[in-house]
């Protein structure tokens, strides 16, 4: 039945992740990644730029199903009580933000990795009234724990049609209008280096091994509400591979973002709900961002509206 489940989920995941590569590993937890514009270069688009913010917002959504939580710089600064992070400050000064965010008391905004991004756009005229905006993004990834670089990620290059002339506001608009595709390409490139770096630095965490009590197994019905196909697929896979249970295709209701699943496990009700709470925490959810209700062998997990 697992093949049926993953086949059903695959179509939704492709639609959600767009051009992102389909060979991603199933995430075992959410990893915090801070994306910073390495924009001391005046030719690079700064972080405060509308296009930069729009691309990062898209990147958040596209990286989440792969286990990466893209950090919001503004939220991080608010937690730290910082008023402003200048556009053209040095890379070294920006790393001070990372060190401060990882100090005692504010660990919830501490990134595991920092991705520096330089974005340049070159507008070239074509004919009398048209032009192309050539986009080039490059940079590297830094280990937030010790400040060492993990290497450069593969540059992203693209081009978009634009009117001519096209100055700063025009470039902003053109890149922002193509933010989904730009974020998909950037996400692919970042994820390859992030996966390689984290696999080299850290063992993949595992959940406690469930202890079977003779041949007693419980049949559960687990309902997921308001989650994407990618999130639901990730949770089901972890429940099979890490919790020691067996998922069988349940009822899929036609309403959006609703999935109901039959699940057989050696775990009793208390153990399973405890593991599910741990899973939600590992995926980056706080207790205020989801609700879990239990009625015997029926368990429902609902993502609340305050989280996108």
PDB file of C-alpha atoms in Angstrom:
ATOM      1  CA  UNK A   1       0.000   0.000   0.000  1.00  0.00           C
ATOM      2  CA  UNK A   2       2.902   2.337   0.583  1.00  0.00           C
ATOM      3  CA  UNK A   3       3.473   2.499  -3.180  1.00  0.00           C
ATOM      4  CA  UNK A   4      -0.134   3.631  -3.656  1.00  0.00           C
ATOM      5  CA  UNK A   5       0.254   6.320  -0.996  1.00  0.00           C
ATOM      6  CA  UNK A   6       3.462   7.736  -2.420  1.00  0.00           C
ATOM      7  CA  UNK A   7       2.064   7.619  -5.959  1.00  0.00           C
ATOM      8  CA  UNK A   8      -0.981   9.615  -4.875  1.00  0.00           C
ATOM      9  CA  UNK A   9       1.139  12.155  -3.048  1.00  0.00           C
ATOM     10  CA  UNK A  10       3.679  12.586  -5.854  1.00  0.00           C
ATOM     11  CA  UNK A  11       1.340  14.479  -8.163  1.00  0.00           C
ATOM     12  CA  UNK A  12       0.577  17.055  -5.497  1.00  0.00           C
ATOM     13  CA  UNK A  13       4.210  17.432  -4.504  1.00  0.00           C
ATOM     14  CA  UNK A  14       5.261  18.120  -8.097  1.00  0.00           C
ATOM     15  CA  UNK A  15       2.656  20.852  -8.393  1.00  0.00           C
ATOM     16  CA  UNK A  16       3.722  22.393  -5.105  1.00  0.00           C
ATOM     17  CA  UNK A  17       7.444  22.394  -5.715  1.00  0.00           C
ATOM     18  CA  UNK A  18       7.431  23.472  -9.352  1.00  0.00           C
ATOM     19  CA  UNK A  19      10.834  23.155 -10.967  1.00  0.00           C
ATOM     20  CA  UNK A  20      12.521  21.861  -7.815  1.00  0.00           C
ATOM     21  CA  UNK A  21      14.230  18.510  -8.269  1.00  0.00           C
ATOM     22  CA  UNK A  22      12.119  15.475  -7.388  1.00  0.00           C
ATOM     23  CA  UNK A  23      14.999  13.435  -5.974  1.00  0.00           C
ATOM     24  CA  UNK A  24      15.017  15.056  -2.508  1.00  0.00           C
ATOM     25  CA  UNK A  25      15.393  12.872   0.557  1.00  0.00           C
ATOM     26  CA  UNK A  26      12.465  12.757   2.960  1.00  0.00           C
ATOM     27  CA  UNK A  27      13.221  15.192   5.793  1.00  0.00           C
ATOM     28  CA  UNK A  28      13.654  13.781   9.290  1.00  0.00           C
ATOM     29  CA  UNK A  29      13.515  17.242  10.921  1.00  0.00           C
ATOM     30  CA  UNK A  30      13.396  20.910  10.058  1.00  0.00           C
ATOM     31  CA  UNK A  31      16.765  22.639   9.658  1.00  0.00           C
ATOM     32  CA  UNK A  32      16.962  26.424  10.160  1.00  0.00           C
ATOM     33  CA  UNK A  33      18.712  28.177   7.278  1.00  0.00           C
ATOM     34  CA  UNK A  34      19.239  31.941   7.253  1.00  0.00           C
ATOM     35  CA  UNK A  35      19.425  33.501   3.785  1.00  0.00           C
ATOM     36  CA  UNK A  36      21.464  36.721   3.763  1.00  0.00           C
ATOM     37  CA  UNK A  37      22.234  39.016   0.863  1.00  0.00           C
ATOM     38  CA  UNK A  38      26.001  39.281   0.548  1.00  0.00           C
ATOM     39  CA  UNK A  39      25.395  42.760  -0.772  1.00  0.00           C
ATOM     40  CA  UNK A  40      28.397  44.874   0.214  1.00  0.00           C
ATOM     41  CA  UNK A  41      28.875  44.935  -3.561  1.00  0.00           C
ATOM     42  CA  UNK A  42      26.816  47.924  -4.815  1.00  0.00           C
ATOM     43  CA  UNK A  43      25.923  46.003  -7.996  1.00  0.00           C
ATOM     44  CA  UNK A  44      24.087  43.303  -6.005  1.00  0.00           C
ATOM     45  CA  UNK A  45      20.386  43.604  -5.141  1.00  0.00           C
ATOM     46  CA  UNK A  46      20.099  44.386  -1.395  1.00  0.00           C
ATOM     47  CA  UNK A  47      18.007  42.387   1.077  1.00  0.00           C
ATOM     48  CA  UNK A  48      15.547  45.261   1.558  1.00  0.00           C
ATOM     49  CA  UNK A  49      14.824  45.194  -2.161  1.00  0.00           C
ATOM     50  CA  UNK A  50      11.253  44.142  -3.052  1.00  0.00           C
ATOM     51  CA  UNK A  51      12.466  41.487  -5.479  1.00  0.00           C
ATOM     52  CA  UNK A  52      14.790  39.961  -2.848  1.00  0.00           C
ATOM     53  CA  UNK A  53      11.999  39.745  -0.284  1.00  0.00           C
ATOM     54  CA  UNK A  54       9.596  38.210  -2.781  1.00  0.00           C
ATOM     55  CA  UNK A  55      12.092  35.532  -3.819  1.00  0.00           C
ATOM     56  CA  UNK A  56      12.849  34.657  -0.179  1.00  0.00           C
ATOM     57  CA  UNK A  57       9.120  34.366   0.601  1.00  0.00           C
ATOM     58  CA  UNK A  58       8.738  31.904  -2.272  1.00  0.00           C
ATOM     59  CA  UNK A  59      11.869  30.068  -1.158  1.00  0.00           C
ATOM     60  CA  UNK A  60      10.361  29.501   2.302  1.00  0.00           C
ATOM     61  CA  UNK A  61       7.390  27.653   0.838  1.00  0.00           C
ATOM     62  CA  UNK A  62       9.418  25.632  -1.644  1.00  0.00           C
ATOM     63  CA  UNK A  63      12.114  24.492   0.809  1.00  0.00           C
ATOM     64  CA  UNK A  64       9.786  23.472   3.660  1.00  0.00           C
ATOM     65  CA  UNK A  65       8.732  20.097   2.184  1.00  0.00           C
ATOM     66  CA  UNK A  66      12.427  19.186   1.964  1.00  0.00           C
ATOM     67  CA  UNK A  67      13.032  19.800   5.672  1.00  0.00           C
ATOM     68  CA  UNK A  68      14.494  23.318   5.504  1.00  0.00           C
ATOM     69  CA  UNK A  69      13.027  26.266   7.396  1.00  0.00           C
ATOM     70  CA  UNK A  70      14.181  29.455   5.672  1.00  0.00           C
ATOM     71  CA  UNK A  71      14.689  32.068   8.356  1.00  0.00           C
ATOM     72  CA  UNK A  72      13.026  35.464   8.143  1.00  0.00           C
ATOM     73  CA  UNK A  73      15.654  38.149   8.815  1.00  0.00           C
ATOM     74  CA  UNK A  74      13.085  40.717   9.963  1.00  0.00           C
ATOM     75  CA  UNK A  75      11.565  38.320  12.507  1.00  0.00           C
ATOM     76  CA  UNK A  76      15.016  37.371  13.759  1.00  0.00           C
ATOM     77  CA  UNK A  77      15.956  41.015  14.287  1.00  0.00           C
ATOM     78  CA  UNK A  78      12.666  41.689  16.082  1.00  0.00           C
ATOM     79  CA  UNK A  79      13.397  38.823  18.495  1.00  0.00           C
ATOM     80  CA  UNK A  80      16.839  40.277  19.127  1.00  0.00           C
ATOM     81  CA  UNK A  81      15.556  43.815  19.538  1.00  0.00           C
ATOM     82  CA  UNK A  82      17.576  45.046  16.570  1.00  0.00           C
ATOM     83  CA  UNK A  83      16.081  48.028  14.740  1.00  0.00           C
ATOM     84  CA  UNK A  84      17.751  47.792  11.360  1.00  0.00           C
ATOM     85  CA  UNK A  85      20.288  45.778   9.395  1.00  0.00           C
ATOM     86  CA  UNK A  86      21.952  48.027   6.851  1.00  0.00           C
ATOM     87  CA  UNK A  87      21.905  46.986   3.217  1.00  0.00           C
ATOM     88  CA  UNK A  88      25.567  47.500   2.500  1.00  0.00           C
ATOM     89  CA  UNK A  89      27.170  46.340   5.738  1.00  0.00           C
ATOM     90  CA  UNK A  90      29.942  43.779   5.480  1.00  0.00           C
ATOM     91  CA  UNK A  91      29.554  40.026   5.505  1.00  0.00           C
ATOM     92  CA  UNK A  92      31.466  39.947   8.796  1.00  0.00           C
ATOM     93  CA  UNK A  93      29.004  42.353  10.422  1.00  0.00           C
ATOM     94  CA  UNK A  94      26.090  40.261   9.224  1.00  0.00           C
ATOM     95  CA  UNK A  95      27.584  37.183  10.869  1.00  0.00           C
ATOM     96  CA  UNK A  96      27.307  39.085  14.171  1.00  0.00           C
ATOM     97  CA  UNK A  97      23.543  38.794  13.759  1.00  0.00           C
ATOM     98  CA  UNK A  98      23.940  35.020  13.552  1.00  0.00           C
ATOM     99  CA  UNK A  99      26.122  34.864  16.674  1.00  0.00           C
ATOM    100  CA  UNK A 100      23.648  37.020  18.588  1.00  0.00           C
ATOM    101  CA  UNK A 101      20.695  34.898  17.489  1.00  0.00           C
ATOM    102  CA  UNK A 102      22.384  31.759  18.820  1.00  0.00           C
ATOM    103  CA  UNK A 103      23.079  33.187  22.273  1.00  0.00           C
ATOM    104  CA  UNK A 104      21.177  31.986  25.341  1.00  0.00           C
ATOM    105  CA  UNK A 105      17.528  32.885  25.426  1.00  0.00           C
ATOM    106  CA  UNK A 106      16.966  33.327  21.703  1.00  0.00           C
ATOM    107  CA  UNK A 107      17.899  29.890  20.377  1.00  0.00           C
ATOM    108  CA  UNK A 108      14.562  29.585  18.566  1.00  0.00           C
ATOM    109  CA  UNK A 109      15.921  31.956  15.925  1.00  0.00           C
ATOM    110  CA  UNK A 110      19.347  30.336  15.722  1.00  0.00           C
ATOM    111  CA  UNK A 111      20.159  29.091  12.200  1.00  0.00           C
ATOM    112  CA  UNK A 112      22.118  25.904  11.572  1.00  0.00           C
ATOM    113  CA  UNK A 113      23.433  27.177   8.242  1.00  0.00           C
ATOM    114  CA  UNK A 114      23.741  30.588   6.601  1.00  0.00           C
ATOM    115  CA  UNK A 115      23.347  30.965   2.849  1.00  0.00           C
ATOM    116  CA  UNK A 116      24.924  34.095   1.393  1.00  0.00           C
ATOM    117  CA  UNK A 117      23.421  35.233  -1.900  1.00  0.00           C
ATOM    118  CA  UNK A 118      24.674  37.825  -4.363  1.00  0.00           C
ATOM    119  CA  UNK A 119      22.128  38.816  -6.992  1.00  0.00           C
ATOM    120  CA  UNK A 120      23.042  40.782 -10.113  1.00  0.00           C
ATOM    121  CA  UNK A 121      20.764  41.771 -12.970  1.00  0.00           C
ATOM    122  CA  UNK A 122      22.117  43.046 -16.291  1.00  0.00           C
ATOM    123  CA  UNK A 123      19.604  44.595 -18.710  1.00  0.00           C
ATOM    124  CA  UNK A 124      20.573  44.323 -22.384  1.00  0.00           C
ATOM    125  CA  UNK A 125      18.678  46.001 -25.164  1.00  0.00           C
ATOM    126  CA  UNK A 126      17.151  43.923 -27.964  1.00  0.00           C
ATOM    127  CA  UNK A 127      15.724  45.832 -30.928  1.00  0.00           C
ATOM    128  CA  UNK A 128      14.193  49.266 -30.474  1.00  0.00           C
ATOM    129  CA  UNK A 129      11.850  48.830 -27.516  1.00  0.00           C
ATOM    130  CA  UNK A 130      12.615  45.481 -25.906  1.00  0.00           C
ATOM    131  CA  UNK A 131      15.309  44.046 -23.675  1.00  0.00           C
ATOM    132  CA  UNK A 132      16.337  41.031 -21.627  1.00  0.00           C
ATOM    133  CA  UNK A 133      17.084  41.133 -17.920  1.00  0.00           C
ATOM    134  CA  UNK A 134      19.871  38.606 -17.288  1.00  0.00           C
ATOM    135  CA  UNK A 135      19.810  37.293 -13.717  1.00  0.00           C
ATOM    136  CA  UNK A 136      22.870  35.828 -12.004  1.00  0.00           C
ATOM    137  CA  UNK A 137      22.834  34.552  -8.407  1.00  0.00           C
ATOM    138  CA  UNK A 138      25.891  33.160  -6.652  1.00  0.00           C
ATOM    139  CA  UNK A 139      27.245  32.633  -3.162  1.00  0.00           C
ATOM    140  CA  UNK A 140      28.239  30.112  -0.540  1.00  0.00           C
ATOM    141  CA  UNK A 141      26.972  28.408   2.603  1.00  0.00           C
ATOM    142  CA  UNK A 142      28.492  28.976   6.043  1.00  0.00           C
ATOM    143  CA  UNK A 143      28.266  26.744   9.110  1.00  0.00           C
ATOM    144  CA  UNK A 144      26.615  28.973  11.721  1.00  0.00           C
ATOM    145  CA  UNK A 145      28.286  27.100  14.586  1.00  0.00           C
ATOM    146  CA  UNK A 146      31.861  27.954  13.688  1.00  0.00           C
ATOM    147  CA  UNK A 147      31.694  30.407  10.770  1.00  0.00           C
ATOM    148  CA  UNK A 148      33.467  28.120   8.309  1.00  0.00           C
ATOM    149  CA  UNK A 149      32.378  28.036   4.679  1.00  0.00           C
ATOM    150  CA  UNK A 150      30.914  24.791   3.350  1.00  0.00           C
ATOM    151  CA  UNK A 151      31.647  25.853  -0.221  1.00  0.00           C
ATOM    152  CA  UNK A 152      29.936  27.635  -3.077  1.00  0.00           C
ATOM    153  CA  UNK A 153      26.541  26.540  -4.341  1.00  0.00           C
ATOM    154  CA  UNK A 154      25.911  26.214  -8.070  1.00  0.00           C
ATOM    155  CA  UNK A 155      25.187  29.661  -9.588  1.00  0.00           C
ATOM    156  CA  UNK A 156      21.668  30.357 -10.825  1.00  0.00           C
ATOM    157  CA  UNK A 157      21.258  32.025 -14.212  1.00  0.00           C
ATOM    158  CA  UNK A 158      18.076  33.065 -15.977  1.00  0.00           C
ATOM    159  CA  UNK A 159      16.752  35.769 -18.297  1.00  0.00           C
ATOM    160  CA  UNK A 160      13.423  37.565 -18.585  1.00  0.00           C
ATOM    161  CA  UNK A 161      11.902  39.866 -21.173  1.00  0.00           C
ATOM    162  CA  UNK A 162      11.564  43.480 -20.092  1.00  0.00           C
ATOM    163  CA  UNK A 163      10.809  46.873 -21.644  1.00  0.00           C
ATOM    164  CA  UNK A 164      13.626  49.248 -22.440  1.00  0.00           C
ATOM    165  CA  UNK A 165      14.840  51.297 -20.711  1.00  0.00           C
ATOM    166  CA  UNK A 166      14.519  49.347 -17.447  1.00  0.00           C
ATOM    167  CA  UNK A 167      16.048  50.962 -14.345  1.00  0.00           C
ATOM    168  CA  UNK A 168      16.006  49.940 -10.671  1.00  0.00           C
ATOM    169  CA  UNK A 169      12.236  49.872 -10.039  1.00  0.00           C
ATOM    170  CA  UNK A 170      11.671  48.096 -13.349  1.00  0.00           C
ATOM    171  CA  UNK A 171      14.313  45.437 -12.561  1.00  0.00           C
ATOM    172  CA  UNK A 172      12.717  44.953  -9.145  1.00  0.00           C
ATOM    173  CA  UNK A 173       9.332  44.309 -10.701  1.00  0.00           C
ATOM    174  CA  UNK A 174      10.626  41.951 -13.391  1.00  0.00           C
ATOM    175  CA  UNK A 175      12.491  39.746 -10.884  1.00  0.00           C
ATOM    176  CA  UNK A 176       9.580  39.787  -8.398  1.00  0.00           C
ATOM    177  CA  UNK A 177       7.145  38.746 -11.151  1.00  0.00           C
ATOM    178  CA  UNK A 178       9.342  35.702 -11.793  1.00  0.00           C
ATOM    179  CA  UNK A 179      10.001  34.979  -8.090  1.00  0.00           C
ATOM    180  CA  UNK A 180       8.461  31.497  -8.152  1.00  0.00           C
ATOM    181  CA  UNK A 181      10.803  30.205 -10.855  1.00  0.00           C
ATOM    182  CA  UNK A 182      13.813  32.020  -9.408  1.00  0.00           C
ATOM    183  CA  UNK A 183      13.129  30.502  -5.962  1.00  0.00           C
ATOM    184  CA  UNK A 184      12.749  27.041  -7.495  1.00  0.00           C
ATOM    185  CA  UNK A 185      16.156  27.240  -9.183  1.00  0.00           C
ATOM    186  CA  UNK A 186      17.800  28.773  -6.116  1.00  0.00           C
ATOM    187  CA  UNK A 187      16.222  26.150  -3.868  1.00  0.00           C
ATOM    188  CA  UNK A 188      17.537  23.315  -6.023  1.00  0.00           C
ATOM    189  CA  UNK A 189      21.054  24.707  -5.872  1.00  0.00           C
ATOM    190  CA  UNK A 190      21.041  25.478  -2.131  1.00  0.00           C
ATOM    191  CA  UNK A 191      19.522  22.135  -1.222  1.00  0.00           C
ATOM    192  CA  UNK A 192      22.235  20.095  -2.938  1.00  0.00           C
ATOM    193  CA  UNK A 193      24.996  21.779  -0.924  1.00  0.00           C
ATOM    194  CA  UNK A 194      22.946  21.847   2.288  1.00  0.00           C
ATOM    195  CA  UNK A 195      22.205  18.122   2.038  1.00  0.00           C
ATOM    196  CA  UNK A 196      25.845  17.274   1.368  1.00  0.00           C
ATOM    197  CA  UNK A 197      27.122  19.543   4.157  1.00  0.00           C
ATOM    198  CA  UNK A 198      24.715  18.312   6.826  1.00  0.00           C
ATOM    199  CA  UNK A 199      25.195  14.670   5.915  1.00  0.00           C
ATOM    200  CA  UNK A 200      28.953  15.146   6.325  1.00  0.00           C
ATOM    201  CA  UNK A 201      28.658  17.033   9.622  1.00  0.00           C
ATOM    202  CA  UNK A 202      25.868  15.295  11.482  1.00  0.00           C
ATOM    203  CA  UNK A 203      24.340  11.824  11.706  1.00  0.00           C
ATOM    204  CA  UNK A 204      20.679  11.682  10.768  1.00  0.00           C
ATOM    205  CA  UNK A 205      18.657  11.669  14.023  1.00  0.00           C
ATOM    206  CA  UNK A 206      16.343   8.761  14.667  1.00  0.00           C
ATOM    207  CA  UNK A 207      13.292   8.315  16.828  1.00  0.00           C
ATOM    208  CA  UNK A 208      13.287   5.905  19.785  1.00  0.00           C
ATOM    209  CA  UNK A 209      12.787   2.315  18.699  1.00  0.00           C
ATOM    210  CA  UNK A 210       9.284   1.170  19.623  1.00  0.00           C
ATOM    211  CA  UNK A 211       9.088  -1.914  21.810  1.00  0.00           C
ATOM    212  CA  UNK A 212       6.546  -4.459  20.657  1.00  0.00           C
ATOM    213  CA  UNK A 213       4.350  -6.053  23.329  1.00  0.00           C
ATOM    214  CA  UNK A 214       3.963  -9.575  22.034  1.00  0.00           C
ATOM    215  CA  UNK A 215       1.874  -9.551  18.863  1.00  0.00           C
ATOM    216  CA  UNK A 216      -0.473  -6.772  20.005  1.00  0.00           C
ATOM    217  CA  UNK A 217      -0.959  -4.140  17.332  1.00  0.00           C
ATOM    218  CA  UNK A 218      -3.434  -1.267  17.204  1.00  0.00           C
ATOM    219  CA  UNK A 219      -5.299  -0.058  14.153  1.00  0.00           C
ATOM    220  CA  UNK A 220      -5.441   3.749  14.080  1.00  0.00           C
ATOM    221  CA  UNK A 221      -7.131   6.253  11.802  1.00  0.00           C
ATOM    222  CA  UNK A 222      -4.984   9.377  11.512  1.00  0.00           C
ATOM    223  CA  UNK A 223      -6.297  12.540   9.893  1.00  0.00           C
ATOM    224  CA  UNK A 224      -4.078  15.371   8.605  1.00  0.00           C
ATOM    225  CA  UNK A 225      -5.727  18.774   8.055  1.00  0.00           C
ATOM    226  CA  UNK A 226      -4.342  21.883   6.321  1.00  0.00           C
ATOM    227  CA  UNK A 227      -0.956  20.330   5.472  1.00  0.00           C
ATOM    228  CA  UNK A 228       0.576  20.309   2.006  1.00  0.00           C
ATOM    229  CA  UNK A 229       1.002  17.031   0.150  1.00  0.00           C
ATOM    230  CA  UNK A 230       4.744  17.328   0.743  1.00  0.00           C
ATOM    231  CA  UNK A 231       4.348  17.683   4.514  1.00  0.00           C
ATOM    232  CA  UNK A 232       1.847  14.824   4.722  1.00  0.00           C
ATOM    233  CA  UNK A 233       4.068  12.551   2.636  1.00  0.00           C
ATOM    234  CA  UNK A 234       7.087  13.348   4.821  1.00  0.00           C
ATOM    235  CA  UNK A 235       5.161  12.551   8.012  1.00  0.00           C
ATOM    236  CA  UNK A 236       3.781   9.277   6.649  1.00  0.00           C
ATOM    237  CA  UNK A 237       7.215   8.137   5.552  1.00  0.00           C
ATOM    238  CA  UNK A 238       8.734   8.891   8.971  1.00  0.00           C
ATOM    239  CA  UNK A 239       5.845   7.108  10.693  1.00  0.00           C
ATOM    240  CA  UNK A 240       6.605   3.986   8.655  1.00  0.00           C
ATOM    241  CA  UNK A 241      10.395   4.049   8.728  1.00  0.00           C
ATOM    242  CA  UNK A 242      11.022   5.511  12.197  1.00  0.00           C
ATOM    243  CA  UNK A 243       7.920   4.685  14.276  1.00  0.00           C
ATOM    244  CA  UNK A 244       7.789   1.041  13.230  1.00  0.00           C
ATOM    245  CA  UNK A 245       4.180   1.245  12.038  1.00  0.00           C
ATOM    246  CA  UNK A 246       2.510   0.220   8.818  1.00  0.00           C
ATOM    247  CA  UNK A 247       0.470   2.708   6.757  1.00  0.00           C
ATOM    248  CA  UNK A 248      -2.300   1.520   4.497  1.00  0.00           C
ATOM    249  CA  UNK A 249      -4.254   3.658   2.084  1.00  0.00           C
ATOM    250  CA  UNK A 250      -7.211   5.223   3.871  1.00  0.00           C
ATOM    251  CA  UNK A 251      -9.931   7.561   2.737  1.00  0.00           C
ATOM    252  CA  UNK A 252      -8.868  10.625   0.766  1.00  0.00           C
ATOM    253  CA  UNK A 253     -11.623  13.231   0.986  1.00  0.00           C
ATOM    254  CA  UNK A 254     -11.972  15.585  -1.966  1.00  0.00           C
ATOM    255  CA  UNK A 255     -11.634  18.768   0.086  1.00  0.00           C
ATOM    256  CA  UNK A 256      -8.312  20.596  -0.168  1.00  0.00           C
ATOM    257  CA  UNK A 257      -5.533  19.731   2.273  1.00  0.00           C
ATOM    258  CA  UNK A 258      -7.377  16.856   4.003  1.00  0.00           C
ATOM    259  CA  UNK A 259      -5.899  13.371   4.234  1.00  0.00           C
ATOM    260  CA  UNK A 260      -7.169  10.417   6.265  1.00  0.00           C
ATOM    261  CA  UNK A 261      -4.921   7.440   6.815  1.00  0.00           C
ATOM    262  CA  UNK A 262      -5.213   3.916   8.237  1.00  0.00           C
ATOM    263  CA  UNK A 263      -2.149   3.123  10.356  1.00  0.00           C
ATOM    264  CA  UNK A 264      -1.275  -0.059  12.261  1.00  0.00           C
ATOM    265  CA  UNK A 265       1.353   0.100  15.005  1.00  0.00           C
ATOM    266  CA  UNK A 266       2.877  -1.711  17.989  1.00  0.00           C
ATOM    267  CA  UNK A 267       2.744   1.620  19.829  1.00  0.00           C
ATOM    268  CA  UNK A 268      -0.049   2.255  22.260  1.00  0.00           C
ATOM    269  CA  UNK A 269      -2.095   5.423  22.167  1.00  0.00           C
ATOM    270  CA  UNK A 270       0.117   7.358  24.609  1.00  0.00           C
ATOM    271  CA  UNK A 271       3.369   6.344  22.890  1.00  0.00           C
ATOM    272  CA  UNK A 272       2.121   7.183  19.414  1.00  0.00           C
ATOM    273  CA  UNK A 273       0.833  10.632  20.345  1.00  0.00           C
ATOM    274  CA  UNK A 274       4.125  11.342  22.128  1.00  0.00           C
ATOM    275  CA  UNK A 275       6.064  10.418  18.993  1.00  0.00           C
ATOM    276  CA  UNK A 276       3.741  12.566  16.854  1.00  0.00           C
ATOM    277  CA  UNK A 277       4.333  15.584  19.100  1.00  0.00           C
ATOM    278  CA  UNK A 278       8.085  15.011  18.736  1.00  0.00           C
ATOM    279  CA  UNK A 279       7.688  14.732  14.955  1.00  0.00           C
ATOM    280  CA  UNK A 280       5.805  18.036  14.770  1.00  0.00           C
ATOM    281  CA  UNK A 281       8.512  19.718  16.835  1.00  0.00           C
ATOM    282  CA  UNK A 282      11.242  18.303  14.577  1.00  0.00           C
ATOM    283  CA  UNK A 283       9.393  19.714  11.566  1.00  0.00           C
ATOM    284  CA  UNK A 284       9.592  23.185  13.097  1.00  0.00           C
ATOM    285  CA  UNK A 285       6.070  23.531  14.518  1.00  0.00           C
ATOM    286  CA  UNK A 286       5.434  25.088  17.919  1.00  0.00           C
ATOM    287  CA  UNK A 287       2.484  23.901  20.026  1.00  0.00           C
ATOM    288  CA  UNK A 288       0.626  27.092  19.081  1.00  0.00           C
ATOM    289  CA  UNK A 289       0.837  26.239  15.386  1.00  0.00           C
ATOM    290  CA  UNK A 290      -0.986  22.903  15.392  1.00  0.00           C
ATOM    291  CA  UNK A 291      -3.694  21.032  17.296  1.00  0.00           C
ATOM    292  CA  UNK A 292      -3.749  17.306  18.035  1.00  0.00           C
ATOM    293  CA  UNK A 293      -6.991  15.663  19.151  1.00  0.00           C
ATOM    294  CA  UNK A 294      -7.273  12.032  20.249  1.00  0.00           C
ATOM    295  CA  UNK A 295     -10.410   9.910  20.529  1.00  0.00           C
ATOM    296  CA  UNK A 296      -9.395   6.336  21.208  1.00  0.00           C
ATOM    297  CA  UNK A 297      -7.684   5.096  18.042  1.00  0.00           C
ATOM    298  CA  UNK A 298      -8.732   8.181  16.039  1.00  0.00           C
ATOM    299  CA  UNK A 299      -6.023  10.867  15.954  1.00  0.00           C
ATOM    300  CA  UNK A 300      -6.309  14.183  14.137  1.00  0.00           C
ATOM    301  CA  UNK A 301      -3.453  16.641  13.542  1.00  0.00           C
ATOM    302  CA  UNK A 302      -4.483  20.064  12.242  1.00  0.00           C
ATOM    303  CA  UNK A 303      -2.188  22.897  11.180  1.00  0.00           C
ATOM    304  CA  UNK A 304      -3.624  26.137  12.491  1.00  0.00           C
ATOM    305  CA  UNK A 305      -4.181  29.238  10.404  1.00  0.00           C
ATOM    306  CA  UNK A 306      -1.462  31.309  12.092  1.00  0.00           C
ATOM    307  CA  UNK A 307       1.154  29.265  10.209  1.00  0.00           C
ATOM    308  CA  UNK A 308       1.238  29.415   6.417  1.00  0.00           C
TER     309      UNK A 308
END
